[in-house]
PDB file of C-alpha atoms in Angstrom:
ATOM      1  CA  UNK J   1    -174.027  22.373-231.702  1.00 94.00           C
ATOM      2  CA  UNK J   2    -177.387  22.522-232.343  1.00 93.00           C
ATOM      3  CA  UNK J   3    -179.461  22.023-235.664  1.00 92.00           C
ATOM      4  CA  UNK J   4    -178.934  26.111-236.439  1.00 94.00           C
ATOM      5  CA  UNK J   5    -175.466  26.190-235.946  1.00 95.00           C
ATOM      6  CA  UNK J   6    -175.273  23.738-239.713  1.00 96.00           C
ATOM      7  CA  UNK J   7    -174.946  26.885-241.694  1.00 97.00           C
ATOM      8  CA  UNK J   8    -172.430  28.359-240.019  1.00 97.00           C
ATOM      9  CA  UNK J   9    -170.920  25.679-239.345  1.00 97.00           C
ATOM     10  CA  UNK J  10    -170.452  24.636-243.078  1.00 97.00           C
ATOM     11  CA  UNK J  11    -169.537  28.177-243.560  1.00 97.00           C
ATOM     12  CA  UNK J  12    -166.512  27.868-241.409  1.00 97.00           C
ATOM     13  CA  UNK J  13    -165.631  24.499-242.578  1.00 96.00           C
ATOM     14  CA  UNK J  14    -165.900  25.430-246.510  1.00 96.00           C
ATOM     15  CA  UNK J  15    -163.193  28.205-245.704  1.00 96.00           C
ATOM     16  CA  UNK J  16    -161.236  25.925-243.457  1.00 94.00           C
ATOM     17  CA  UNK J  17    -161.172  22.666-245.326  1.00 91.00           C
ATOM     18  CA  UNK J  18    -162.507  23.383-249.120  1.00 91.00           C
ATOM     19  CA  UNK J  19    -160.952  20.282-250.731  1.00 86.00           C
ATOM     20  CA  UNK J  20    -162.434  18.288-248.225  1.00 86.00           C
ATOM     21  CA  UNK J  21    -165.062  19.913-246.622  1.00 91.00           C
ATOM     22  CA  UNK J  22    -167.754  17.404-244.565  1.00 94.00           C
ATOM     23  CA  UNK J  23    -171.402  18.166-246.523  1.00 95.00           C
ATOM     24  CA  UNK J  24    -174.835  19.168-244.459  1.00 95.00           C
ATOM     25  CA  UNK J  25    -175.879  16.004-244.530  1.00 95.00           C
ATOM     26  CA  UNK J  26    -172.872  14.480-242.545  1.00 95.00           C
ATOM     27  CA  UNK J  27    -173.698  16.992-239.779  1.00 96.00           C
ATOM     28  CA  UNK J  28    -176.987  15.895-239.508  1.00 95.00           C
ATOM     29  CA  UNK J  29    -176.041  12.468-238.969  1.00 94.00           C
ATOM     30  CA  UNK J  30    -173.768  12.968-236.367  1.00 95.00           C
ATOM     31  CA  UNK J  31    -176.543  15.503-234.638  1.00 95.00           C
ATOM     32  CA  UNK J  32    -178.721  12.771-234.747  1.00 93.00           C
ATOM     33  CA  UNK J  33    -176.695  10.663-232.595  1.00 93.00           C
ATOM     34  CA  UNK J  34    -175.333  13.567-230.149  1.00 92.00           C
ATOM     35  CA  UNK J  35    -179.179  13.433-228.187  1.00 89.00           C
ATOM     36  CA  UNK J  36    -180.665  11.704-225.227  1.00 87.00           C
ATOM     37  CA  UNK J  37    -179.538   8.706-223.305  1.00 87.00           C
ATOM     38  CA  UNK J  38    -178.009   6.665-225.460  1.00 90.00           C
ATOM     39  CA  UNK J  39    -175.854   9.603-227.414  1.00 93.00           C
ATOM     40  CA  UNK J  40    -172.379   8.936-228.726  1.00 95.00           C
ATOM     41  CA  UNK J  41    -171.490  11.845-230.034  1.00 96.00           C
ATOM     42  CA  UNK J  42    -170.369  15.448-228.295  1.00 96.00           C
ATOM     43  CA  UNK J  43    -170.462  18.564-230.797  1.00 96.00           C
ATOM     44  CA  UNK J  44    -169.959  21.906-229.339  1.00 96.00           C
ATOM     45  CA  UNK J  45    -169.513  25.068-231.392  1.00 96.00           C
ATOM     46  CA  UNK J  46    -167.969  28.510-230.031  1.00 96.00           C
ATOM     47  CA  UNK J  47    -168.889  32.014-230.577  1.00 95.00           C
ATOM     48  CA  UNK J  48    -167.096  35.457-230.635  1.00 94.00           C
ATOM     49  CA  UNK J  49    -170.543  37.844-230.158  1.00 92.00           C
ATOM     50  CA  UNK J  50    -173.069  36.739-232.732  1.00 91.00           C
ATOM     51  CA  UNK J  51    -170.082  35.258-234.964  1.00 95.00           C
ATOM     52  CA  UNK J  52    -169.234  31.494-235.051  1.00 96.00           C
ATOM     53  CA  UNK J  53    -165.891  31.084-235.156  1.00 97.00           C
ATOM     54  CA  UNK J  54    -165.123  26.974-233.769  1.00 97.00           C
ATOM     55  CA  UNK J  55    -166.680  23.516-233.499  1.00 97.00           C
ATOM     56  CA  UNK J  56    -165.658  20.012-232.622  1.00 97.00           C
ATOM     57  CA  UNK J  57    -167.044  16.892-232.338  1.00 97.00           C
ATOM     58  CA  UNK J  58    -166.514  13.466-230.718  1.00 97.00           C
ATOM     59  CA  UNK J  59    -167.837   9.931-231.646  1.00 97.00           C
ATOM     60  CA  UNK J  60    -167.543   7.873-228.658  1.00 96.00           C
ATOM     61  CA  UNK J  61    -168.645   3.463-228.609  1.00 94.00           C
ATOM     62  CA  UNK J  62    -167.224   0.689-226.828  1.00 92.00           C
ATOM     63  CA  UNK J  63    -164.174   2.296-224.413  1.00 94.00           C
ATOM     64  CA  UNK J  64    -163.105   4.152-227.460  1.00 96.00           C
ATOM     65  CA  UNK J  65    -163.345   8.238-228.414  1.00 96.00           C
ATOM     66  CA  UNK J  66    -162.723   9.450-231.783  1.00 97.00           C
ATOM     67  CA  UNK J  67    -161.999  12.863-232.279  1.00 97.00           C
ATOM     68  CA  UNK J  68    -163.971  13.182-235.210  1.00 96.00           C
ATOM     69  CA  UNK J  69    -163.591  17.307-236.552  1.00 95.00           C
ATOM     70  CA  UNK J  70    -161.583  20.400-234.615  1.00 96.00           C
ATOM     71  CA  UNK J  71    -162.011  23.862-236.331  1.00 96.00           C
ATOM     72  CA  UNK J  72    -161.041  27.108-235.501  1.00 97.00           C
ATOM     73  CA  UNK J  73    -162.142  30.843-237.603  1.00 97.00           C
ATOM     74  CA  UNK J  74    -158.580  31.671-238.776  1.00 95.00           C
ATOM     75  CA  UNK J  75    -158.405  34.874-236.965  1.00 96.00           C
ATOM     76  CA  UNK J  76    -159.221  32.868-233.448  1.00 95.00           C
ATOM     77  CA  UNK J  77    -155.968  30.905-234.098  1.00 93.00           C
ATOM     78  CA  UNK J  78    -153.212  31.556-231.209  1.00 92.00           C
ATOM     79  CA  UNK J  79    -155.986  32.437-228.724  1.00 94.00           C
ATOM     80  CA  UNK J  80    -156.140  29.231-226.660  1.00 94.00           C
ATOM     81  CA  UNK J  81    -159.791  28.465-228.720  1.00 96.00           C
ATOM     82  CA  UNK J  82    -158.442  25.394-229.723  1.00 95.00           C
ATOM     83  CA  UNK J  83    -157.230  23.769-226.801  1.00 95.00           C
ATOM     84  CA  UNK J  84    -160.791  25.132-225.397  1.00 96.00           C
ATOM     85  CA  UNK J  85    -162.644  22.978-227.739  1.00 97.00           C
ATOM     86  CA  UNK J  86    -160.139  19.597-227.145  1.00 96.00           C
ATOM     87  CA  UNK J  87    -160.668  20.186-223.828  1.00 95.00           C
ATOM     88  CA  UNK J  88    -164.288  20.155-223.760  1.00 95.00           C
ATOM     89  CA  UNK J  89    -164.442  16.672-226.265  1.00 96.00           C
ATOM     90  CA  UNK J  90    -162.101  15.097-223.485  1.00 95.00           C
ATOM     91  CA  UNK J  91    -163.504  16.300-220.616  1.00 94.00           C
ATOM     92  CA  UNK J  92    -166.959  14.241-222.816  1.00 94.00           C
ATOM     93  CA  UNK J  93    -164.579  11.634-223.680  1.00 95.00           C
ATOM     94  CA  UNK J  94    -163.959  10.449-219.803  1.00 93.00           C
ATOM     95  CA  UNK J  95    -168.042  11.121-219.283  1.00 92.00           C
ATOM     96  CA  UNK J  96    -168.522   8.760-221.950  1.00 94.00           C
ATOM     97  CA  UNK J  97    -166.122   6.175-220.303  1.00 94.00           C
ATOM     98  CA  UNK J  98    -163.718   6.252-223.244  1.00 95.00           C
ATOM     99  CA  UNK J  99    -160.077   4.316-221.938  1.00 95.00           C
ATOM    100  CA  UNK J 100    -158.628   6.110-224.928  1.00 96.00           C
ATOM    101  CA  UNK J 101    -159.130   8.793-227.454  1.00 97.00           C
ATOM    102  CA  UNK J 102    -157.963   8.644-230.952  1.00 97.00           C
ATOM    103  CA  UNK J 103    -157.649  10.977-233.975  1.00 97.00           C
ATOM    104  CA  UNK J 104    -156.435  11.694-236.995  1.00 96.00           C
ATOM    105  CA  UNK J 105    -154.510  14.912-238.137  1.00 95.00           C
ATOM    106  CA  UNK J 106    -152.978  15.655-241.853  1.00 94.00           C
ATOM    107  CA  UNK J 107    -149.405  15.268-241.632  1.00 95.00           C
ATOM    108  CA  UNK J 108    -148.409  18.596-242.714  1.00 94.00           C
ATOM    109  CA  UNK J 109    -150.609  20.291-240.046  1.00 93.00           C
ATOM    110  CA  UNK J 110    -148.068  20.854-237.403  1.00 94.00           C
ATOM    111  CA  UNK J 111    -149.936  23.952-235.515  1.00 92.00           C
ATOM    112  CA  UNK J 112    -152.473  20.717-235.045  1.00 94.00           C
ATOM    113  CA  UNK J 113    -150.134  17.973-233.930  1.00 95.00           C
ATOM    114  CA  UNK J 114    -148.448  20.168-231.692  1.00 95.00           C
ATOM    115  CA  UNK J 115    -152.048  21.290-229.540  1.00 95.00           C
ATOM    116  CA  UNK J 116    -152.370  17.516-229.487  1.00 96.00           C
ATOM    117  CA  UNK J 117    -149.115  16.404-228.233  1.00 95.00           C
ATOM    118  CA  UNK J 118    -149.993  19.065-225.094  1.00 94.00           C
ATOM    119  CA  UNK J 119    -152.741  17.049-224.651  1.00 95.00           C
ATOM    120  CA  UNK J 120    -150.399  14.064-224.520  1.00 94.00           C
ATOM    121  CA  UNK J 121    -151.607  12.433-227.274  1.00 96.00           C
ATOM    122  CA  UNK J 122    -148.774  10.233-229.132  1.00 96.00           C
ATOM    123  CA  UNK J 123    -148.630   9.571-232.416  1.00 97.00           C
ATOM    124  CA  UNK J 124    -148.732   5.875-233.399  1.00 97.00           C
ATOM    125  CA  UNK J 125    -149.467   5.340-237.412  1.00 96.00           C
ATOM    126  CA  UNK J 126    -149.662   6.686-240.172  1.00 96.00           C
ATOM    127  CA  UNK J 127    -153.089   6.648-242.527  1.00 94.00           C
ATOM    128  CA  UNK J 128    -151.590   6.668-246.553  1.00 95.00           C
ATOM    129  CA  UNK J 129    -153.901   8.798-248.639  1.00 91.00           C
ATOM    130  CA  UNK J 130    -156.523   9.530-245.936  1.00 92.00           C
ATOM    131  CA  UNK J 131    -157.224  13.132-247.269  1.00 88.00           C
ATOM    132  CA  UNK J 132    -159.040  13.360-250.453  1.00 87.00           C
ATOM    133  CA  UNK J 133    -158.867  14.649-253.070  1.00 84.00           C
ATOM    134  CA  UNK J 134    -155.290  15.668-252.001  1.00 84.00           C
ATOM    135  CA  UNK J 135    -154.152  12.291-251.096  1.00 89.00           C
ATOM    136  CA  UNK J 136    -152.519  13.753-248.396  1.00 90.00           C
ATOM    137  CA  UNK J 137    -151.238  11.108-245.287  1.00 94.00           C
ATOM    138  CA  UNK J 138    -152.701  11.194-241.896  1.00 94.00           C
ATOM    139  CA  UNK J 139    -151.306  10.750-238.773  1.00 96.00           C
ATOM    140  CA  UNK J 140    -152.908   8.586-236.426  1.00 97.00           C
ATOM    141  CA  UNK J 141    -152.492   9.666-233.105  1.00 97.00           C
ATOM    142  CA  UNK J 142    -153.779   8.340-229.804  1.00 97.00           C
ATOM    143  CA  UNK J 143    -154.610   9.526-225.920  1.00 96.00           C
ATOM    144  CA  UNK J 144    -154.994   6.828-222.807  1.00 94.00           C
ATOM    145  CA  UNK J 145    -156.546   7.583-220.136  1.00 84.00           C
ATOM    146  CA  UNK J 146    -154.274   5.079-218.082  1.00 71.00           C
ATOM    147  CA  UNK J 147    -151.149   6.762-219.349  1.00 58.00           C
ATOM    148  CA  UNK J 148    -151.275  10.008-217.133  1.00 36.00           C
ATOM    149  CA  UNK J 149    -154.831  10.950-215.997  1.00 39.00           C
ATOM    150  CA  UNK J 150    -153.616  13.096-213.225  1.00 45.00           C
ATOM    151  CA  UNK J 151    -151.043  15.309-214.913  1.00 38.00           C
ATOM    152  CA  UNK J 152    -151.171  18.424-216.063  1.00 38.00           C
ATOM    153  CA  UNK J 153    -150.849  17.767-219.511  1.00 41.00           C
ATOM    154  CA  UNK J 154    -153.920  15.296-219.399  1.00 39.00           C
ATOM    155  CA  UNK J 155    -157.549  16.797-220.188  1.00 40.00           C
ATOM    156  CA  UNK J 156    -158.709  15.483-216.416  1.00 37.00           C
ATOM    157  CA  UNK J 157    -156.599  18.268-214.823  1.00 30.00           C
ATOM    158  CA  UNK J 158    -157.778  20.676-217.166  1.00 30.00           C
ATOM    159  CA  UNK J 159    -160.259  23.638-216.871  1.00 32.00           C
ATOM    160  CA  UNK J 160    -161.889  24.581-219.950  1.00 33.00           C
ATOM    161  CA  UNK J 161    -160.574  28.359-218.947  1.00 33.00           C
ATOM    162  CA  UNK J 162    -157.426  27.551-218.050  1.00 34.00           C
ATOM    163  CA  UNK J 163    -156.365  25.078-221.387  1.00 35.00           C
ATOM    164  CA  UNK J 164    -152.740  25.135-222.530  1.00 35.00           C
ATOM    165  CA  UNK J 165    -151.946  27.397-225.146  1.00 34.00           C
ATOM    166  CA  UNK J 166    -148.546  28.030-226.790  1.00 31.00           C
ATOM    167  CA  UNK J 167    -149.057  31.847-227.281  1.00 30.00           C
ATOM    168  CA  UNK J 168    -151.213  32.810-224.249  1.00 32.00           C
ATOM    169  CA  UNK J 169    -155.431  32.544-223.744  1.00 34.00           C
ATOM    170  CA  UNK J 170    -157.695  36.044-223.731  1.00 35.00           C
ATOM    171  CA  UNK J 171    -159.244  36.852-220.496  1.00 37.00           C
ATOM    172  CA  UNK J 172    -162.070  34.619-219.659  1.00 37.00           C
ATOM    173  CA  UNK J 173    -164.245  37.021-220.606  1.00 39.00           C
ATOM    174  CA  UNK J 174    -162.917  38.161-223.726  1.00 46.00           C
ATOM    175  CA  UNK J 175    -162.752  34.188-225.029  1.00 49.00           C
ATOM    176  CA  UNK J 176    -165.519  33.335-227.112  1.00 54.00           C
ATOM    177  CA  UNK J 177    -168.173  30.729-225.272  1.00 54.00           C
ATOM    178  CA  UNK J 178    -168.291  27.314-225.978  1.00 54.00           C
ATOM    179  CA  UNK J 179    -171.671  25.581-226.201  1.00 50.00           C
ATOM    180  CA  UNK J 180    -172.278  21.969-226.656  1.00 48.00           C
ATOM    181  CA  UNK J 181    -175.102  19.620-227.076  1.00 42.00           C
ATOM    182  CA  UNK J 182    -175.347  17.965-223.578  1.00 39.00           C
ATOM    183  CA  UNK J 183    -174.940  14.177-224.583  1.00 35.00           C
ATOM    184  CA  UNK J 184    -175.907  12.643-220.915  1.00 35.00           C
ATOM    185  CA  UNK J 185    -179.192  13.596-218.579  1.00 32.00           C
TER     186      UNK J 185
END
């Protein structure tokens, strides 16, 4: 994601999210920290053509990943896009020397939970009230790098081409392109 990618971006993220929707300025900040040697963020958006249609981010400190925003255009949804984009923040995640990855998901987004249980991540808590104004819970949900970084189901086995996906990925070439802001030199 680069600084011309905002608009769309908030675009996207109005539609997606419009009760809680991040603001311009909260992608700016994380920008600012996604450049040059000692970046600790990974944002990456895709494109279908000339369309944006996904981003996601990562904050990464300390041995730790946060999985800080996943979106996908509503008519890329069953396409493998998502898994894509995860894949792409983890495969950041392990060059950032995160041990584990955490995020949170609203509890009544089960399409969401379910890409991230592929992933192997595990739920373990619960955040009362986190989304506002809905005061809807979020689940807290966590990947380890220890647990299985071998398998399959673990992002280090993964190609970004070849990411699980419950209903089937296009053809390489018919998948919109990911593009990221490269965090390390």
């Amino acid at each position: 994601m680069r600084w011309w990618d905002i608009a769309p971006v908030l675009e996207l993220e109005r539609e997606l999210f419009p009760d809680d929707a991040w603001s311009e300025g909260m992608f700016w900040s994380e920008l600012a920290h996604a450049r040059g040697p000692r970046a600790t963020r990974r944002y990456v958006v895709a494109e279908a053509g000339d369309r944006l249609v996904g981003y996601a981010g990562l904050a990464a400190a300390g041995g730790l990943g946060d999985v800080q925003t996943i979106a996908v255009a509503r008519d890329q949804w069953g396409t493998g896009l998502g898994a894509r984009l995860l894949t792409d923040l983890l495969q950041h995640a392990t060059a950032f020397e995160c041990d584990e990855v955490l995020l949170e998901v609203r509890v009544d987004n089960t399409r969401a939970q379910k890409l991230y249980e592929r992933f192997g991540f595990e739920p373990i808590g619960f955040r009362r009230g986190y989304y506002q104004p809905g005061n809807i819970d979020a689940l807290v949900m966590r990947l380890r790098a220890q647990d299985a970084p071998d398998a399959p189901h673990t992002p280090h086995a993964l190609d970004a081409q070849d990411a699980p996906d419950a209903q089937g990925a296009p053809d390489a070439q018919d998948a919109p392109d990911v593009q990221g802001t490269e965090s390390h030199g």
